[in-house]
Amino acid sequence: MSNSIVDINNDTEAKAASLLDASSSAGQKSVLFFWAEWHAPSAAGGPFDTVVKALAGQSGSDGVTIYRVLAEEAPTLSQKYNVTSVPTFIFLNSDGTAIERIDGGEDVARVTQCYSRLAMTASTSSAPSSSEPATIISTQQPEETKEEQTLNNRLQSLITSSPIMLFLKGTPNAPKCGFSRQAIDMLTASNLTFGYFNILEDDAVRQGLKSYSDWPTYPQLYVKGELVGGLDIMKELMEEDGLVAQLELEDYVIGNSSSAVETNNDTTTTESALSLNDRLQQLINRHRIMLFMKGIPSSPKCGFSRQIVEILDSYNVSYDAFNILEDEEVRQGLKEYSDWPTYPQLYVEGDLVGGLDIVKEMEDGGDLKELLTGDVTD
């Protein structure tokens, strides 16, 4: 039974299994199960892993090979099938055609249903009946629409992942073109905190966003989910009253935390602490729902931060995030300020909710939705 599951832990193993070839899986039915170690439902012992093992028990008689792919360690294979979330399931017919796919979600039963349809369709592929091709076409045709919708949903999530969002070539610390560098300089000079996405690392986003927003070049600046424009627009706004005044971004300006130098060291320390506390309070109240995390929503840097982002995104609520990896003062100061030693930390209306465990407990108890949507009754 277990030999019906093939573990793919990197692109080298994917190549050895001929999954990177243009004719990958041709001649056999197969299921590609993309998972990640940090995603408990798809990791070992999780519900998706359990159902895959159960299906493997019958896959031998069905003639189906199941490939369990560690998505982040096999980026080439993941890119080939446009995998942007886990779990993702790709159901491939014996001719290598993807007849169905599942992107994310928690519907374990749907995996079994899609598998059953694959087994039935593919088992007659060598001698199809006159009605069978119509069945394959009907499941395949909406796939393009579904993939487009999935990409659009992802773009919308990225655009709204921070009140001020910049799509650029490179990162703020290492821009890869002069236009992106100038855009960063303007945001920095305006003392604004902002989220960013490196479009060089994701061609689906790079090409899709041009069409989604009808704006052909980069960088692209978004404020509160709305496109502002590119570098030329930013320059015009700067030359007028500045980005802050023109775009009404006063709530997102981080004040200068430097204080006057005092001869008394105790006085200097006290003033610095007050200044940091003021800054932390300002950050906490920057948005009704504020997340302090490692990385940014579009690119989390730890599994815990990734999981809490997925939970927030599932409720389709607007929230802001602060990357504590880019500011050691905030990272250490917030632990003491809120008496909470770990990250991520979630705040709603200025109050600490807690970390990932608390958020998961509230989600399981049905309280999280009310808190996030504001339908809380005292």
Short mmCIF file of C-alpha atoms in Angstrom, two decimals, residues 42-364:
data_model
loop_
_atom_site.label_atom_id
_atom_site.label_comp_id
_atom_site.label_asym_id
_atom_site.label_seq_id
_atom_site.Cartn_x
_atom_site.Cartn_y
_atom_site.Cartn_z
CA SER A 42 -1.35 18.48 5.53
CA ALA A 43 1.67 17.42 7.59
CA ALA A 44 2.19 13.90 8.96
CA GLY A 45 -0.79 12.82 11.03
CA GLY A 46 -3.00 15.64 9.75
CA PRO A 47 -6.40 15.01 8.13
CA PHE A 48 -5.14 15.45 4.56
CA ASP A 49 -2.16 13.18 5.16
CA THR A 50 -4.50 10.60 6.68
CA VAL A 51 -6.90 10.59 3.73
CA VAL A 52 -4.00 10.33 1.27
CA LYS A 53 -2.69 7.27 3.07
CA ALA A 54 -6.17 5.77 3.01
CA LEU A 55 -6.47 6.40 -0.73
CA ALA A 56 -3.05 4.83 -1.23
CA GLY A 57 -4.51 1.62 0.10
CA GLN A 58 -6.68 1.36 -2.98
CA SER A 59 -4.54 3.27 -5.47
CA GLY A 60 -2.69 0.14 -6.55
CA SER A 61 -5.84 -1.50 -7.85
CA ASP A 62 -6.95 1.82 -9.37
CA GLY A 63 -3.63 2.28 -11.14
CA VAL A 64 -3.02 5.66 -9.48
CA THR A 65 0.33 6.86 -8.16
CA ILE A 66 0.21 9.48 -5.43
CA TYR A 67 3.13 11.90 -5.20
CA ARG A 68 3.49 13.65 -1.85
CA VAL A 69 5.41 16.85 -2.67
CA LEU A 70 7.09 19.08 -0.08
CA ALA A 71 5.98 22.27 -1.81
CA GLU A 72 8.52 24.81 -0.56
CA GLU A 73 11.46 22.45 -1.15
CA ALA A 74 10.40 21.74 -4.74
CA PRO A 75 9.86 25.27 -6.10
CA THR A 76 10.25 24.33 -9.76
CA LEU A 77 7.56 21.67 -9.59
CA SER A 78 5.34 23.98 -7.51
CA GLN A 79 5.74 26.74 -10.08
CA LYS A 80 4.97 24.35 -12.93
CA TYR A 81 1.53 23.72 -11.44
CA ASN A 82 1.07 27.28 -10.09
CA VAL A 83 0.90 26.10 -6.48
CA THR A 84 0.41 29.10 -4.16
CA SER A 85 -1.05 27.46 -1.07
CA VAL A 86 -1.10 24.17 0.80
CA PRO A 87 -2.58 21.74 0.60
CA THR A 88 -2.90 21.68 -3.17
CA PHE A 89 -4.02 18.56 -5.01
CA ILE A 90 -3.53 18.10 -8.77
CA PHE A 91 -5.40 15.17 -10.33
CA LEU A 92 -3.70 14.06 -13.56
CA ASN A 93 -5.26 11.78 -16.13
CA SER A 94 -3.20 9.10 -17.88
CA ASP A 95 -2.35 11.52 -20.70
CA GLY A 96 -0.89 14.03 -18.20
CA THR A 97 -3.92 16.34 -18.33
CA ALA A 98 -4.97 17.98 -15.07
CA ILE A 99 -8.69 17.23 -14.88
CA GLU A 100 -9.25 18.72 -11.43
CA ARG A 101 -7.39 20.54 -8.67
CA ILE A 102 -7.97 21.65 -5.10
CA ASP A 103 -6.26 24.79 -3.79
CA GLY A 104 -6.16 25.11 0.00
CA GLY A 105 -9.24 24.78 2.15
CA GLU A 106 -10.29 22.19 4.70
CA ASP A 107 -12.64 20.00 2.65
CA VAL A 108 -11.04 16.59 3.11
CA ALA A 109 -14.10 14.87 1.63
CA ARG A 110 -13.58 16.67 -1.67
CA VAL A 111 -10.19 14.99 -2.04
CA THR A 112 -11.86 11.59 -1.95
CA GLN A 113 -14.53 12.72 -4.42
CA CYS A 114 -11.99 14.04 -6.92
CA TYR A 115 -9.90 10.91 -6.54
CA SER A 116 -12.92 8.73 -7.30
CA ARG A 117 -13.70 10.72 -10.44
CA LEU A 118 -10.07 10.42 -11.54
CA ALA A 119 -10.14 6.65 -11.03
CA MET A 120 -13.34 6.29 -13.07
CA THR A 121 -12.38 8.60 -15.91
CA ALA A 122 -8.84 7.37 -16.26
CA SER A 123 -9.79 3.70 -16.06
CA THR A 124 -11.66 4.08 -19.35
CA SER A 125 -9.17 6.42 -20.99
CA SER A 126 -7.61 3.65 -23.06
CA ALA A 127 -11.00 2.82 -24.54
CA PRO A 128 -13.25 5.82 -23.89
CA SER A 129 -16.97 5.67 -24.45
CA SER A 130 -18.69 8.29 -26.54
CA SER A 131 -19.95 10.05 -23.43
CA GLU A 132 -16.64 10.00 -21.50
CA PRO A 133 -14.80 12.81 -23.33
CA ALA A 134 -17.70 15.12 -22.58
CA THR A 135 -17.28 14.35 -18.89
CA ILE A 136 -13.57 15.18 -18.99
CA ILE A 137 -14.14 18.40 -20.88
CA SER A 138 -16.86 19.52 -18.52
CA THR A 139 -14.58 19.16 -15.50
CA GLN A 140 -11.61 20.64 -17.30
CA GLN A 141 -13.15 23.67 -18.97
CA PRO A 142 -14.03 25.63 -15.81
CA GLU A 143 -10.51 25.05 -14.53
CA GLU A 144 -9.11 28.09 -16.30
CA THR A 145 -11.79 30.25 -14.78
CA LYS A 146 -11.12 28.75 -11.38
CA GLU A 147 -7.38 29.34 -11.69
CA GLU A 148 -7.96 32.93 -12.73
CA GLN A 149 -10.31 33.41 -9.79
CA THR A 150 -7.76 31.87 -7.44
CA LEU A 151 -5.08 34.26 -8.70
CA ASN A 152 -7.41 37.26 -8.43
CA ASN A 153 -8.28 36.30 -4.86
CA ARG A 154 -4.59 36.06 -4.06
CA LEU A 155 -3.86 39.44 -5.66
CA GLN A 156 -6.68 41.05 -3.67
CA SER A 157 -5.30 39.49 -0.49
CA LEU A 158 -1.82 40.81 -1.25
CA ILE A 159 -3.06 44.30 -2.13
CA THR A 160 -4.97 44.59 1.14
CA SER A 161 -2.35 42.86 3.31
CA SER A 162 -1.11 46.28 4.46
CA PRO A 163 -2.73 49.75 4.32
CA ILE A 164 0.27 50.89 2.28
CA MET A 165 1.45 48.20 -0.12
CA LEU A 166 4.26 48.48 -2.64
CA PHE A 167 4.85 45.96 -5.42
CA LEU A 168 8.43 46.36 -6.55
CA LYS A 169 11.44 44.69 -8.09
CA GLY A 170 13.51 43.48 -5.17
CA THR A 171 13.07 44.41 -1.53
CA PRO A 172 13.35 47.72 0.38
CA ASN A 173 16.84 46.69 1.52
CA ALA A 174 17.89 45.49 -1.93
CA PRO A 175 15.87 47.08 -4.76
CA LYS A 176 16.62 45.63 -8.19
CA CYS A 177 15.83 48.67 -10.33
CA GLY A 178 16.20 52.43 -10.06
CA PHE A 179 12.45 53.09 -10.18
CA SER A 180 11.81 50.78 -7.24
CA ARG A 181 14.65 52.38 -5.31
CA GLN A 182 13.17 55.85 -5.83
CA ALA A 183 9.73 54.68 -4.68
CA ILE A 184 11.23 53.24 -1.50
CA ASP A 185 13.17 56.47 -0.89
CA MET A 186 9.95 58.50 -1.09
CA LEU A 187 8.07 56.25 1.32
CA THR A 188 11.03 56.24 3.71
CA ALA A 189 11.47 60.01 3.48
CA SER A 190 7.76 60.35 4.35
CA ASN A 191 8.43 58.24 7.48
CA LEU A 192 5.77 55.72 6.46
CA THR A 193 5.71 52.03 7.29
CA PHE A 194 4.57 49.87 4.40
CA GLY A 195 4.20 46.31 3.21
CA TYR A 196 5.90 45.14 0.05
CA PHE A 197 5.99 42.27 -2.42
CA ASN A 198 8.96 41.34 -4.60
CA ILE A 199 7.40 40.64 -8.01
CA LEU A 200 10.68 39.14 -9.25
CA GLU A 201 10.01 36.10 -7.05
CA ASP A 202 6.55 35.32 -8.44
CA ASP A 203 5.87 35.64 -12.15
CA ALA A 204 2.17 34.78 -11.72
CA VAL A 205 1.75 37.84 -9.50
CA ARG A 206 4.02 39.94 -11.71
CA GLN A 207 1.98 39.29 -14.86
CA GLY A 208 -1.42 38.93 -13.20
CA LEU A 209 -1.30 42.24 -11.35
CA LYS A 210 -0.71 44.14 -14.58
CA SER A 211 -4.03 42.88 -15.92
CA TYR A 212 -5.85 42.97 -12.57
CA SER A 213 -5.12 46.67 -12.03
CA ASP A 214 -4.72 47.67 -15.68
CA TRP A 215 -1.29 49.13 -14.90
CA PRO A 216 1.54 47.82 -17.09
CA THR A 217 4.67 48.76 -15.14
CA TYR A 218 6.36 48.50 -11.74
CA PRO A 219 6.63 49.68 -9.03
CA GLN A 220 2.93 49.93 -8.12
CA LEU A 221 1.70 51.62 -4.95
CA TYR A 222 -1.60 50.76 -3.28
CA VAL A 223 -3.22 52.57 -0.36
CA LYS A 224 -6.08 50.95 1.55
CA GLY A 225 -6.62 48.48 -1.28
CA GLU A 226 -6.74 51.11 -4.05
CA LEU A 227 -4.15 51.65 -6.77
CA VAL A 228 -2.34 54.98 -6.49
CA GLY A 229 -0.08 54.42 -9.47
CA GLY A 230 3.60 54.14 -10.31
CA LEU A 231 6.68 56.21 -9.75
CA ASP A 232 5.53 59.19 -11.84
CA ILE A 233 2.33 59.53 -9.81
CA MET A 234 4.28 59.25 -6.56
CA LYS A 235 6.64 61.99 -7.73
CA GLU A 236 3.74 64.29 -8.56
CA LEU A 237 2.20 63.73 -5.12
CA MET A 238 5.53 64.38 -3.44
CA GLU A 239 5.95 67.62 -5.34
CA GLU A 240 2.53 68.81 -4.23
CA ASP A 241 2.00 68.47 -0.48
CA GLY A 242 3.75 65.14 -0.06
CA LEU A 243 2.49 61.58 0.08
CA VAL A 244 1.18 61.84 3.63
CA ALA A 245 -1.02 64.87 3.02
CA GLN A 246 -2.12 63.94 -0.50
CA LEU A 247 -3.09 60.37 0.41
CA GLU A 248 -4.25 61.14 3.97
CA LEU A 249 -1.74 58.80 5.56
CA GLU A 250 -1.28 60.64 8.85
CA ASP A 251 -2.32 57.54 10.82
CA TYR A 252 0.54 55.54 9.34
CA VAL A 253 3.40 57.94 10.04
CA ILE A 254 5.85 56.64 12.59
CA GLY A 255 7.17 59.49 14.70
CA ASN A 256 10.88 60.05 15.15
CA SER A 257 11.79 58.25 18.34
CA SER A 258 15.02 60.15 18.89
CA SER A 259 15.00 62.47 21.87
CA ALA A 260 17.18 65.33 22.96
CA VAL A 261 20.45 64.27 24.52
CA GLU A 262 20.50 64.85 28.27
CA THR A 263 23.53 64.98 30.46
CA ASN A 264 21.76 62.83 33.02
CA ASN A 265 21.79 59.20 31.80
CA ASP A 266 18.71 58.29 33.85
CA THR A 267 16.75 61.09 32.22
CA THR A 268 17.82 59.93 28.75
CA THR A 269 16.78 56.36 29.48
CA THR A 270 13.39 57.44 30.82
CA GLU A 271 12.67 59.64 27.83
CA SER A 272 13.72 56.86 25.42
CA ALA A 273 11.39 54.41 27.16
CA LEU A 274 8.53 56.86 26.99
CA SER A 275 9.27 57.49 23.33
CA LEU A 276 9.29 53.73 22.59
CA ASN A 277 6.06 53.18 24.49
CA ASP A 278 4.42 55.99 22.55
CA ARG A 279 5.59 54.42 19.32
CA LEU A 280 4.33 50.98 20.33
CA GLN A 281 0.96 52.43 21.27
CA GLN A 282 0.81 54.19 17.93
CA LEU A 283 1.65 50.97 16.08
CA ILE A 284 -0.88 48.91 18.01
CA ASN A 285 -3.63 51.39 17.12
CA ARG A 286 -2.56 51.85 13.51
CA HIS A 287 -5.40 49.58 12.40
CA ARG A 288 -8.44 48.09 14.08
CA ILE A 289 -6.86 44.63 13.58
CA MET A 290 -3.09 44.76 13.99
CA LEU A 291 -0.75 41.79 13.65
CA PHE A 292 2.87 41.79 14.79
CA MET A 293 4.60 38.93 13.00
CA LYS A 294 7.82 37.60 11.52
CA GLY A 295 7.73 38.73 7.90
CA ILE A 296 4.73 40.25 6.17
CA PRO A 297 1.40 38.62 5.21
CA SER A 298 2.55 38.03 1.64
CA SER A 299 5.80 36.44 2.82
CA PRO A 300 5.72 35.06 6.38
CA LYS A 301 9.08 34.04 7.81
CA CYS A 302 7.92 31.40 10.28
CA GLY A 303 5.23 28.74 10.41
CA PHE A 304 3.35 30.34 13.31
CA SER A 305 3.10 33.67 11.52
CA ARG A 306 2.03 31.91 8.33
CA GLN A 307 -0.75 30.06 10.14
CA ILE A 308 -2.19 33.16 11.79
CA VAL A 309 -2.15 34.99 8.44
CA GLU A 310 -4.08 32.12 6.87
CA ILE A 311 -6.65 32.29 9.67
CA LEU A 312 -7.13 36.05 9.30
CA ASP A 313 -7.32 35.79 5.51
CA SER A 314 -10.01 33.12 5.79
CA TYR A 315 -12.35 35.69 7.38
CA ASN A 316 -11.79 38.21 4.57
CA VAL A 317 -11.22 41.08 7.02
CA SER A 318 -8.96 44.08 6.59
CA TYR A 319 -5.93 44.11 8.86
CA ASP A 320 -2.45 45.59 9.06
CA ALA A 321 0.82 43.91 9.95
CA PHE A 322 4.21 44.90 11.28
CA ASN A 323 7.36 42.90 10.55
CA ILE A 324 9.20 42.64 13.87
CA LEU A 325 12.25 41.20 12.09
CA GLU A 326 12.98 44.63 10.63
CA ASP A 327 12.88 46.54 13.94
CA GLU A 328 14.67 45.01 16.94
CA GLU A 329 13.55 47.84 19.20
CA VAL A 330 9.89 47.07 18.53
CA ARG A 331 10.52 43.32 18.67
CA GLN A 332 11.98 43.45 22.19
CA GLY A 333 9.98 46.39 23.48
CA LEU A 334 6.57 44.97 22.61
CA LYS A 335 7.26 41.81 24.62
CA GLU A 336 7.65 43.91 27.76
CA TYR A 337 4.97 46.44 26.85
CA SER A 338 2.27 43.78 26.46
CA ASP A 339 3.79 41.19 28.80
CA TRP A 340 3.62 38.60 26.01
CA PRO A 341 6.95 36.86 25.26
CA THR A 342 6.40 35.39 21.79
CA TYR A 343 5.31 36.23 18.26
CA PRO A 344 2.99 36.54 16.41
CA GLN A 345 0.82 38.88 18.51
CA LEU A 346 -2.67 39.92 17.44
CA TYR A 347 -4.38 43.12 18.61
CA VAL A 348 -7.98 44.16 18.01
CA GLU A 349 -9.09 47.73 18.76
CA GLY A 350 -5.86 48.33 20.66
CA ASP A 351 -6.23 45.32 22.95
CA LEU A 352 -3.99 42.26 22.93
CA VAL A 353 -5.82 39.13 21.83
CA GLY A 354 -2.79 36.85 22.12
CA GLY A 355 -0.71 34.55 19.96
CA LEU A 356 -1.47 31.70 17.59
CA ASP A 357 -2.73 29.29 20.28
CA ILE A 358 -5.26 31.81 21.61
CA VAL A 359 -6.43 32.67 18.10
CA LYS A 360 -6.90 28.99 17.26
CA GLU A 361 -8.87 28.42 20.48
CA MET A 362 -11.14 31.35 19.66
CA GLU A 363 -11.62 30.06 16.13
CA ASP A 364 -12.55 26.61 17.40
#
